[in-house]
Coordinates of C-alpha atoms and ligand atoms in Angstrom, one line a residue:
M97 CA 0.0 0.0 0.0
M98 CA 2.7 2.4 1.1
T99 CA 4.8 1.8 -2.0
V100 CA 1.8 2.4 -4.3
R101 CA 1.2 5.6 -2.5
I102 CA 4.8 6.8 -2.9
L103 CA 4.7 5.8 -6.5
L104 CA 1.5 7.7 -7.0
V105 CA 2.8 10.8 -5.3
S106 CA 6.0 10.8 -7.2
L107 CA 4.1 10.2 -10.5
L108 CA 1.9 13.2 -9.7
L109 CA 4.9 15.3 -8.8
S110 CA 6.8 14.4 -11.9
T111 CA 3.8 15.3 -14.2
N112 CA 3.6 18.5 -12.2
I113 CA 7.2 19.3 -12.9
A114 CA 6.8 18.3 -16.5
A115 CA 3.8 20.7 -16.7
Q116 CA 5.9 23.4 -15.2
N117 CA 8.6 22.8 -17.8
R118 CA 6.2 22.8 -20.7
I119 CA 4.1 25.8 -19.7
Q120 CA 6.0 28.7 -18.3
I121 CA 4.2 31.9 -19.1
S122 CA 5.1 35.2 -17.4
P123 CA 3.1 37.0 -16.3
K124 CA 1.4 33.9 -14.9
P125 CA -2.1 33.4 -16.5
V126 CA -5.2 33.2 -14.3
S127 CA -5.7 29.5 -15.1
V128 CA -3.8 26.9 -17.0
K129 CA -4.6 23.3 -17.6
E130 CA -2.1 21.2 -19.4
N131 CA -3.2 18.3 -21.7
P132 CA -1.3 15.5 -23.2
G133 CA 0.1 16.0 -26.8
E134 CA 1.2 19.0 -28.7
F135 CA 0.5 21.3 -31.7
K136 CA 3.3 21.3 -34.2
L137 CA 3.7 24.3 -36.4
S138 CA 4.8 23.8 -40.0
S139 CA 4.7 25.7 -43.2
E140 CA 1.2 24.1 -43.7
T141 CA -0.2 25.8 -40.7
E142 CA -2.6 28.7 -41.4
I143 CA -3.6 31.6 -39.3
V144 CA -7.4 31.7 -39.7
L145 CA -9.5 34.7 -38.8
W146 CA -12.9 33.9 -37.6
G147 CA -13.3 37.3 -36.0
G148 CA -13.2 40.5 -38.1
S149 CA -10.5 43.2 -37.8
L150 CA -7.9 40.8 -36.5
K151 CA -5.5 41.1 -39.5
Q152 CA -3.0 43.2 -37.5
E153 CA -2.8 40.6 -34.8
A154 CA -2.4 37.8 -37.4
V155 CA 0.4 39.8 -39.1
Y156 CA 2.1 40.3 -35.8
L157 CA 2.1 36.6 -35.1
R158 CA 3.2 35.7 -38.6
D159 CA 6.1 38.1 -38.5
Y160 CA 7.2 36.8 -35.1
L161 CA 7.1 33.2 -36.3
N162 CA 9.0 34.3 -39.4
Q163 CA 11.7 36.1 -37.5
Y164 CA 12.4 33.4 -34.9
F165 CA 11.3 30.1 -36.6
Q166 CA 11.6 30.9 -40.3
L167 CA 7.9 30.1 -40.9
N168 CA 6.0 32.2 -43.3
L169 CA 2.4 31.2 -42.5
K170 CA -0.6 32.0 -44.7
I171 CA -3.2 34.2 -43.2
D172 CA -6.8 33.3 -44.2
S173 CA -9.0 36.3 -43.7
S174 CA -12.1 34.6 -45.1
G175 CA -12.2 32.3 -42.1
K176 CA -13.1 29.4 -44.4
S177 CA -9.7 27.6 -44.4
K178 CA -9.9 23.8 -44.3
A179 CA -6.2 23.6 -43.4
S180 CA -5.5 20.5 -41.2
S181 CA -3.3 22.6 -39.0
R182 CA -4.5 26.1 -38.0
I183 CA -4.3 28.9 -35.5
V184 CA -7.7 30.4 -35.2
L185 CA -8.2 34.0 -34.0
N186 CA -11.6 34.9 -32.8
Y187 CA -13.7 36.9 -30.4
D188 CA -15.3 35.3 -27.3
R189 CA -17.6 37.2 -24.9
L190 CA -15.7 37.3 -21.7
D191 CA -17.0 39.2 -18.8
H192 CA -14.1 41.3 -17.7
P193 CA -14.4 44.9 -16.7
F194 CA -11.7 46.2 -19.1
P195 CA -10.1 44.9 -22.3
G196 CA -7.4 42.2 -22.5
A197 CA -9.1 38.9 -21.5
Y198 CA -8.7 35.8 -23.7
N199 CA -9.4 32.1 -23.8
M200 CA -7.0 29.7 -25.5
T201 CA -7.2 26.1 -26.3
V202 CA -4.3 24.2 -27.9
K203 CA -5.1 20.8 -29.5
S204 CA -3.0 18.7 -31.8
D205 CA -4.6 20.2 -34.9
E206 CA -5.7 23.6 -33.7
V207 CA -4.8 26.5 -31.6
Y208 CA -7.8 28.6 -30.7
I209 CA -7.6 32.1 -29.3
G210 CA -10.8 33.9 -28.3
G211 CA -10.2 37.4 -27.1
D212 CA -12.8 39.8 -25.7
N213 CA -11.5 42.3 -28.3
P214 CA -8.3 42.6 -30.4
S215 CA -6.1 43.3 -27.4
G216 CA -7.3 40.0 -25.8
V217 CA -6.4 38.2 -28.9
F218 CA -3.0 39.9 -28.9
Y219 CA -2.3 38.8 -25.3
G220 CA -3.3 35.2 -26.4
I221 CA -0.7 35.5 -29.1
Q222 CA 1.9 36.7 -26.4
S223 CA 1.1 33.5 -24.5
I224 CA 1.6 31.4 -27.7
I225 CA 5.0 33.1 -28.0
Q226 CA 5.9 32.0 -24.5
L227 CA 4.6 28.4 -25.2
L228 CA 7.0 28.2 -28.2
P229 CA 10.6 27.2 -27.6
S230 CA 12.7 29.9 -25.9
K231 CA 15.5 29.3 -28.4
A232 CA 15.2 30.6 -32.0
G233 CA 15.2 27.9 -34.7
E234 CA 14.1 25.0 -32.5
I235 CA 11.2 22.9 -33.7
P236 CA 8.1 25.1 -33.0
V237 CA 5.8 22.9 -30.9
I238 CA 3.2 24.1 -28.4
P239 CA 2.0 21.9 -25.6
N240 CA -1.7 21.1 -25.6
C241 CA -3.5 23.2 -23.0
E242 CA -6.4 25.3 -22.0
I243 CA -5.8 28.8 -20.7
Q244 CA -8.2 31.4 -19.3
D245 CA -6.6 34.7 -18.7
S246 CA -7.3 38.4 -18.0
P247 CA -5.3 41.3 -16.6
R248 CA -5.7 42.4 -13.0
F249 CA -5.3 46.1 -13.7
A250 CA -6.3 48.2 -16.6
Y251 CA -3.2 50.4 -16.5
R252 CA 0.1 48.5 -16.9
G253 CA 2.7 51.1 -17.6
V254 CA 6.4 51.5 -18.5
H255 CA 7.9 54.9 -18.6
L256 CA 11.0 56.2 -20.4
D257 CA 12.9 59.5 -19.8
V258 CA 14.3 60.5 -23.2
S259 CA 15.4 64.0 -22.0
R260 CA 18.3 63.2 -19.7
H261 CA 19.5 60.8 -22.5
F262 CA 18.0 60.5 -25.9
F263 CA 17.0 57.2 -27.6
P264 CA 16.3 57.1 -31.3
V265 CA 13.0 56.0 -32.9
E266 CA 14.3 52.6 -33.9
Y267 CA 15.1 51.8 -30.3
I268 CA 11.8 53.2 -29.0
K269 CA 10.1 50.6 -31.3
R270 CA 12.2 47.8 -29.7
Y271 CA 11.2 49.2 -26.3
L272 CA 7.6 49.0 -27.3
D273 CA 8.1 45.3 -28.4
Y274 CA 9.5 44.6 -25.0
I275 CA 6.5 46.3 -23.3
A276 CA 4.1 44.2 -25.4
Y277 CA 6.0 40.9 -24.7
H278 CA 5.2 41.6 -21.0
K279 CA 1.5 42.3 -21.6
M280 CA 2.1 45.9 -20.5
N281 CA -0.2 48.4 -22.2
V282 CA 1.0 51.9 -21.6
F283 CA 4.2 53.7 -22.7
H284 CA 4.7 56.9 -20.7
W285 CA 7.0 59.0 -22.9
H286 CA 8.8 61.6 -20.8
L287 CA 9.6 64.0 -23.7
T288 CA 10.6 67.2 -22.0
D289 CA 12.8 68.1 -19.0
D290 CA 15.5 70.5 -17.9
Q291 CA 18.2 68.6 -19.9
G292 CA 16.4 68.5 -23.3
W293 CA 13.2 69.1 -25.2
R294 CA 12.6 66.1 -27.5
I295 CA 9.4 66.7 -29.5
E296 CA 9.1 68.9 -32.6
I297 CA 6.5 71.7 -32.1
K298 CA 5.9 73.5 -35.4
K299 CA 4.8 76.7 -33.8
Y300 CA 7.9 77.0 -31.6
P301 CA 10.9 75.8 -33.7
L302 CA 13.5 76.9 -31.1
L303 CA 12.2 74.2 -28.7
T304 CA 14.1 71.7 -30.7
E305 CA 16.7 74.0 -32.4
V306 CA 17.9 75.2 -29.0
G307 CA 16.1 73.2 -26.4
A308 CA 17.1 69.8 -27.8
W309 CA 20.8 70.4 -27.3
R310 CA 23.0 70.9 -24.4
D311 CA 26.7 71.8 -24.3
G312 CA 27.8 68.9 -22.1
T313 CA 26.8 66.3 -19.6
L314 CA 27.6 65.7 -15.9
I315 CA 30.5 63.3 -15.4
G316 CA 29.7 60.6 -12.9
K317 CA 27.1 60.6 -10.2
H318 CA 25.7 63.9 -8.9
P319 CA 27.4 66.2 -7.7
G320 CA 29.8 64.6 -10.2
K321 CA 33.2 65.4 -11.5
G322 CA 32.4 68.4 -13.6
Y323 CA 30.9 68.3 -17.1
D324 CA 32.1 67.0 -20.4
T325 CA 32.1 69.4 -23.3
I326 CA 30.3 67.2 -25.8
R327 CA 27.3 68.7 -27.4
Y328 CA 24.5 66.2 -26.8
G329 CA 20.9 66.0 -27.9
G330 CA 18.3 64.9 -30.4
F331 CA 14.6 65.1 -30.9
Y332 CA 11.7 63.3 -32.6
T333 CA 10.0 64.9 -35.6
Q334 CA 6.2 64.9 -35.7
E335 CA 6.4 62.3 -38.5
Q336 CA 8.5 60.1 -36.2
I337 CA 6.1 60.6 -33.4
K338 CA 3.3 59.4 -35.6
E339 CA 5.3 56.4 -36.6
V340 CA 5.9 55.5 -33.0
V341 CA 2.2 55.9 -32.1
A342 CA 1.2 53.7 -35.0
Y343 CA 3.7 51.0 -34.0
A344 CA 2.6 51.1 -30.4
T345 CA -1.1 50.9 -31.4
S346 CA -0.3 47.7 -33.4
R347 CA 1.0 46.3 -30.2
H348 CA -1.9 47.4 -28.1
V349 CA 0.2 49.9 -26.2
E350 CA -1.1 53.4 -25.6
V351 CA 1.5 56.2 -25.7
I352 CA 1.0 58.9 -23.0
P353 CA 3.2 61.9 -23.8
E354 CA 4.5 64.0 -20.9
I355 CA 5.1 67.7 -21.3
E356 CA 6.6 68.9 -18.0
M357 CA 5.4 72.0 -16.2
P358 CA 5.8 74.3 -14.3
G359 CA 9.2 72.9 -13.1
H360 CA 11.6 70.7 -15.0
S361 CA 11.3 73.1 -17.9
M362 CA 14.8 74.6 -18.4
A363 CA 15.1 73.3 -22.0
A364 CA 11.9 75.1 -23.0
I365 CA 13.1 78.2 -21.1
A366 CA 16.5 78.2 -22.7
A367 CA 14.7 78.3 -26.1
Y368 CA 12.1 80.9 -25.0
P369 CA 13.4 82.8 -21.9
F370 CA 10.1 84.8 -21.8
L371 CA 8.6 81.7 -20.3
S372 CA 10.6 82.2 -17.1
T373 CA 10.4 84.7 -14.2
T374 CA 13.8 86.2 -15.1
P375 CA 13.6 86.6 -18.9
D376 CA 16.6 88.9 -19.1
K377 CA 19.0 86.6 -17.4
P378 CA 21.0 84.1 -19.5
K379 CA 19.4 80.7 -19.9
K380 CA 20.9 77.3 -20.7
V381 CA 19.7 73.7 -21.3
A382 CA 20.8 71.9 -18.1
K383 CA 23.8 69.7 -18.3
G384 CA 23.1 67.8 -15.1
W385 CA 20.9 67.6 -12.1
V386 CA 19.0 70.8 -11.5
N387 CA 19.3 71.4 -7.8
Y388 CA 15.9 73.0 -7.2
G389 CA 16.9 76.6 -6.7
D390 CA 20.6 76.5 -6.8
Y391 CA 21.6 75.8 -10.3
E392 CA 22.7 79.2 -11.7
Y393 CA 20.5 79.1 -14.8
N394 CA 17.6 77.4 -13.1
N395 CA 14.1 78.7 -13.4
V396 CA 10.5 77.5 -13.8
L397 CA 7.6 78.5 -15.9
N398 CA 6.1 81.9 -15.1
P399 CA 2.3 81.6 -14.6
S400 CA 1.7 84.4 -17.1
D401 CA -0.9 84.6 -19.9
T402 CA 2.0 84.4 -22.4
T403 CA 3.1 81.2 -20.8
F404 CA -0.4 79.7 -20.9
K405 CA -0.8 80.7 -24.5
F406 CA 2.5 78.9 -25.2
L407 CA 1.4 75.8 -23.4
E408 CA -2.0 75.8 -25.1
D409 CA -0.3 76.0 -28.5
V410 CA 2.2 73.2 -27.6
L411 CA -0.5 71.0 -26.1
T412 CA -2.7 71.5 -29.2
E413 CA 0.0 70.1 -31.4
V414 CA 0.7 67.3 -28.8
M415 CA -3.0 66.3 -28.6
E416 CA -3.1 66.1 -32.4
L417 CA -0.2 63.7 -32.4
F418 CA -1.3 61.4 -29.6
P419 CA -4.7 59.6 -29.6
S420 CA -4.3 58.9 -25.9
Q421 CA -7.1 60.1 -23.6
Y422 CA -4.4 61.2 -21.2
I423 CA -1.8 64.0 -21.4
H424 CA 0.8 63.9 -18.7
I425 CA 1.6 67.4 -17.5
G426 CA 4.4 66.6 -15.1
G427 CA 3.9 68.9 -12.1
D428 CA 6.7 67.5 -10.0
E429 CA 9.5 69.2 -8.1
C430 CA 8.7 72.7 -9.0
S431 CA 10.9 75.0 -6.9
K432 CA 8.8 77.8 -5.4
R433 CA 11.8 80.1 -5.0
W434 CA 11.3 81.8 -8.4
W435 CA 7.7 82.6 -7.8
K436 CA 8.5 83.9 -4.4
E437 CA 11.1 86.3 -5.8
S438 CA 8.9 87.5 -8.7
T439 CA 6.8 90.7 -8.3
F440 CA 4.5 89.5 -11.1
C441 CA 3.8 86.2 -9.3
Q442 CA 3.2 87.9 -5.9
K443 CA 0.8 90.3 -7.6
L444 CA -1.0 87.4 -9.3
K445 CA -1.2 85.6 -6.0
K446 CA -2.9 88.5 -4.3
E447 CA -5.2 89.1 -7.3
K448 CA -6.4 85.5 -7.3
G449 CA -6.6 85.3 -3.6
L450 CA -4.1 82.4 -3.5
K451 CA -2.7 81.6 0.0
D452 CA 0.8 80.6 -1.0
E453 CA 3.1 79.3 -3.8
K454 CA 1.6 75.9 -3.5
A455 CA -1.8 77.4 -4.3
L456 CA -0.2 79.1 -7.2
Q457 CA 1.0 75.7 -8.5
S458 CA -2.5 74.4 -8.1
Y459 CA -3.8 77.5 -10.0
F460 CA -1.3 76.7 -12.8
I461 CA -2.3 73.0 -13.1
Q462 CA -6.0 73.8 -12.9
R463 CA -5.8 76.3 -15.7
V464 CA -4.0 73.8 -17.9
E465 CA -6.4 71.1 -17.0
K466 CA -9.3 73.3 -18.0
F467 CA -7.8 73.7 -21.5
V468 CA -7.0 70.0 -21.9
N469 CA -10.5 69.1 -20.7
S470 CA -12.0 71.6 -23.2
R471 CA -10.3 69.5 -25.9
G472 CA -11.9 66.3 -24.6
K473 CA -8.8 65.0 -23.0
S474 CA -7.7 64.4 -19.4
I475 CA -4.6 65.3 -17.4
I476 CA -2.4 63.0 -15.4
G477 CA 0.4 64.4 -13.2
W478 CA 2.9 63.5 -10.6
N479 CA 1.6 63.5 -7.0
E480 CA 2.8 67.1 -6.4
I481 CA -0.4 68.2 -8.3
L482 CA -2.1 67.5 -5.0
Q483 CA -0.3 70.6 -3.6
G484 CA -2.6 73.5 -2.9
G485 CA -5.7 71.5 -4.1
L486 CA -6.1 68.9 -6.8
A487 CA -7.4 69.9 -10.3
P488 CA -11.0 68.6 -10.5
N489 CA -10.6 65.8 -13.0
A490 CA -6.9 65.0 -12.7
T491 CA -5.4 61.5 -12.4
V492 CA -2.5 61.2 -10.0
M493 CA 0.7 59.3 -10.5
S494 CA 2.0 58.5 -7.0
W495 CA 5.8 58.4 -7.0
M496 CA 6.7 59.7 -3.5
G497 CA 5.5 56.5 -1.9
T498 CA 1.8 55.6 -2.1
S499 CA 0.3 58.2 0.2
G500 CA -0.4 60.7 -2.5
G501 CA -2.2 57.9 -4.4
I502 CA -4.3 57.0 -1.4
T503 CA -5.3 60.6 -0.7
A504 CA -6.3 61.0 -4.3
A505 CA -8.3 57.8 -4.5
K506 CA -10.2 58.8 -1.3
K507 CA -11.1 62.0 -3.2
K508 CA -12.4 59.8 -6.0
H509 CA -9.6 60.6 -8.4
Y510 CA -8.0 57.9 -10.5
V511 CA -4.5 56.9 -9.5
V512 CA -1.5 55.1 -11.0
M513 CA 0.9 53.8 -8.5
T514 CA 4.7 54.1 -9.1
P515 CA 6.4 54.2 -5.7
G516 CA 10.2 54.5 -5.7
S517 CA 10.7 51.4 -3.5
A518 CA 9.2 49.1 -6.1
C519 CA 8.8 50.9 -9.4
Y520 CA 12.0 53.0 -9.9
F521 CA 14.1 51.0 -12.3
D522 CA 16.8 53.8 -12.4
H523 CA 17.8 52.5 -9.0
P524 CA 20.4 49.8 -8.8
Q525 CA 19.2 46.2 -9.2
R526 CA 21.2 45.1 -6.2
A527 CA 23.6 46.4 -3.5
N528 CA 27.1 47.3 -4.8
D529 CA 25.9 47.2 -8.4
D530 CA 28.9 47.9 -10.6
S531 CA 26.9 50.4 -12.6
T532 CA 25.9 53.9 -11.5
G533 CA 22.3 54.0 -10.3
L534 CA 20.3 56.5 -8.3
G535 CA 19.3 56.0 -4.7
K536 CA 18.7 52.7 -2.8
P537 CA 18.7 49.4 -4.6
V538 CA 15.3 48.2 -5.8
L539 CA 15.6 44.4 -5.8
I540 CA 13.5 42.3 -8.0
D541 CA 12.2 40.8 -4.7
S542 CA 10.7 44.1 -3.7
V543 CA 9.3 44.7 -7.2
Y544 CA 7.6 41.3 -7.0
A545 CA 6.3 41.8 -3.5
Y546 CA 4.6 45.1 -4.4
N547 CA 0.8 45.1 -4.3
P548 CA -0.5 48.3 -6.0
M549 CA -3.9 48.0 -4.2
P550 CA -3.5 49.7 -0.8
K551 CA -5.1 47.7 2.0
V552 CA -6.4 50.9 3.7
L553 CA -8.8 51.5 0.8
T554 CA -12.3 50.1 1.0
P555 CA -13.7 48.6 -2.2
E556 CA -15.6 51.9 -2.9
F557 CA -12.2 53.6 -3.4
Q558 CA -10.2 50.7 -4.6
K559 CA -11.7 51.1 -8.0
Y560 CA -9.8 54.3 -8.4
I561 CA -6.4 52.5 -8.5
L562 CA -5.9 52.0 -12.2
G563 CA -2.6 50.1 -11.9
A564 CA 1.1 50.6 -11.7
Q565 CA 4.1 51.7 -13.7
A566 CA 7.8 51.2 -13.9
N567 CA 9.8 54.5 -14.2
V568 CA 13.1 54.6 -16.1
W569 CA 14.8 57.9 -15.5
T570 CA 17.9 58.2 -17.5
E571 CA 20.3 60.6 -15.7
Y572 CA 22.8 57.7 -15.5
I573 CA 21.5 55.6 -18.4
G574 CA 23.3 56.7 -21.6
N575 CA 23.0 53.7 -23.8
T576 CA 20.5 51.0 -24.7
S577 CA 22.4 48.1 -23.2
K578 CA 22.4 49.8 -19.8
L579 CA 18.8 50.7 -20.3
E580 CA 17.9 47.1 -20.7
Y581 CA 20.2 46.0 -17.8
M582 CA 18.1 48.3 -15.6
L583 CA 14.7 47.2 -17.0
F584 CA 15.2 43.5 -17.1
P585 CA 14.3 41.2 -15.5
R586 CA 12.6 43.6 -13.1
L587 CA 9.9 44.3 -15.7
A588 CA 9.0 40.6 -15.7
A589 CA 8.3 40.9 -11.9
L590 CA 6.2 44.1 -12.3
S591 CA 4.2 42.6 -15.2
E592 CA 3.1 39.9 -12.9
V593 CA 2.3 42.4 -10.2
V594 CA -0.2 44.2 -12.5
W595 CA -1.5 41.2 -14.5
T596 CA -1.8 38.1 -12.2
P597 CA -4.3 37.9 -9.4
Q598 CA -2.7 38.7 -6.1
K599 CA -3.7 35.3 -4.5
D600 CA -2.0 33.4 -7.3
R601 CA 1.4 35.1 -7.0
S602 CA 4.5 33.4 -5.5
F603 CA 8.0 34.8 -5.8
S604 CA 9.7 31.4 -5.5
E605 CA 7.5 30.0 -8.3
F606 CA 8.0 33.1 -10.3
K607 CA 11.8 32.7 -10.0
K608 CA 11.6 29.2 -11.5
R609 CA 9.7 30.6 -14.5
L610 CA 12.2 33.4 -14.7
V611 CA 14.8 31.0 -16.0
K612 CA 12.8 30.5 -19.1
Q613 CA 12.1 34.2 -19.4
K614 CA 15.8 34.9 -19.3
E615 CA 16.3 32.4 -22.2
R616 CA 13.7 34.4 -24.1
Y617 CA 15.6 37.6 -23.3
E618 CA 18.6 36.0 -24.9
M619 CA 16.6 35.1 -27.9
W620 CA 15.2 38.6 -28.2
G621 CA 18.6 40.1 -27.9
I622 CA 17.9 41.8 -24.5
N623 CA 20.7 42.7 -22.2
Y624 CA 19.4 41.8 -18.7
S625 CA 20.8 41.8 -15.2
K626 CA 21.8 38.2 -14.3
Ligands
TNX274 C1 12.6 62.5 -9.4 S1 10.1 61.0 -10.1 C2 12.1 62.9 -10.6 C3 12.9 62.8 -11.8 C4 14.2 62.2 -11.5 C5 14.1 61.1 -10.6 C6 15.3 60.3 -10.3 C7 9.8 62.4 -10.6 C8 8.4 62.7 -10.8 N1 10.8 63.3 -10.7 O1 13.0 64.0 -12.4 O2 14.8 61.8 -12.7 O3 13.6 61.6 -9.3 O4 15.0 59.1 -9.6

C-alpha cells in the first residue's frame, strides 16, 4: 500500500514538474490546464481569422514566427480555411471589466484564441510566443493546454525618460516590443525636462533648435566630477512621433506623452526665456541635475498669460499627435523660489486670492487642466499636483510612496501607483551594483512583493487604483544596453504584479519561471541583469 502511494505521489509530482517545464508563461495566467500532446507548427499551418478586424494581430504573429522560426504562414481572412493545422483568432464574450481577456485552447490540430477584443487576442498571441521554444530555430511545438486569462489592472505602464538621455526612434520601437511581450499596455514617454526638449513643435521651432541640445553632460554621479564638453541631444520629428504611435497601437500599447510644467522646464526656457520669471538673465539647457533653486540658470515657468498661450499651443500640437485620452503634464518638483522672488507672481497671488506658492502651483495646473478638458482629454500628473488642491478631473501618478495615491483615491480621483521602492528602475538592481544608479537598490524581490492595491482603501475607493508603472529615469543611463540592464528582469516581476491575481502570485515559483524568461531575453537580444 505504502509503495503504491509513494509511486502515485512521485508520479503526480513528476507530471507536475513536466507541466511546469512545458508551460512557463510570465506574467502567470489566471488559469492553465495542461493536456497531453502538442501542436506542431509547420509551413502548412494557417492563421485563420474567424473574428473580423484581426488582421493586424495575425500579421504580428506571422512576423514573429518568421523572425524566430523561419515560418511564413498563410493568413486566411475569409475564415473558411480547411487547413489541417491552424491557429484560429476569434472573439469570445468574456465578462471582464476592461479589455485584454482571452481564452485559449491548444489541441494537436488547432490553436484557438478567443479574445474579448483585439487586445485580448493579442495577449493570447503573447502567450503562444511563450509556449513556443525559448531558443530561436528550435522545432516550433506548443503543448496542448487550456488557458483562461485576463489582466488584474487596466493600466500597466512603462515609462522612459528621453530627456536626460536620448534614444532614437528605432530603439523606441524595440522598447515597445518589450513592453508588449510583458503584456504591459502603456508607454509613458517623458519627452521634456531640464536637460532636453525632445518633440518637434511646429509653432515654436526653437524648442528643438535650441532646447534639444546641451553643451555637455555631468560626469559621474551627482554632484559629479564636472561636465564634459560634448554637445549632446536629439529630438523626434512629428512624423517620427506618428510612426511610434502607430507602431505602439499595433502592439496594443497606448502612448501617453509627458510635457513637464511648471518645473523641469529649463530646456523650454532656454529656447524661449520669456517663459521664465527672469527673462533677461542668460538661460541654458541643463547639463546635469538641477538642484531645485541653486543651479545658476535654473528657473521655472512663469504663470503668465504668455506662458499659458505657449502651453496651449504646444498641447494643441501634442494632442493632435497622440490619440491617448491622457496627457501627462508633469507637475513634480517645482521650486517655489522663483515665484516667491517674482513681483509678477506675488501680484498674481494677491489678485487671485491664493494663499501661498503651492496654491499658485494648483492654479497653474487647474488652468492647464481646463484647457486640456476643453479638448476632450484628461490630465495626469505626478503627486505634487495635490499641492494646494487637486485639479477637479486629474489622475494622480503617485511616486513619493503611495500616500499621494491613497489621498487622491479617497477623493475619487484615478491613480497610477509608481512608488520608488518598487517601481523605480533607475535605482540599482542590487547592493554594490557595478553600474551607477540613483538611490537605494530596488531588488527584483521588492518589485515582485509590491501590491498596488492599498489595504487601507475600501472597495468603494479601490476602483480608483488603475494600476502601476515602472519608471526609467535616464540621468545615468546613456545607452541601450544599460537601459535594458536596468529594466530586465525587473519588468517581468512588475508585469506579474499588474497582471496576475494577487492570490496566485508566489515569488519562489516566479523565480523558477524566470529561468525560461531569461532564455527568451537572450533570444530577443535583450541585455538583462543576471
Ligand atoms: C525624481 S520621479 C524625478 C525625476 C528624476 C528622478 C530620479 C519624478 C516625478 N521626478 O525628475 O529623474 O527623481 O530618480
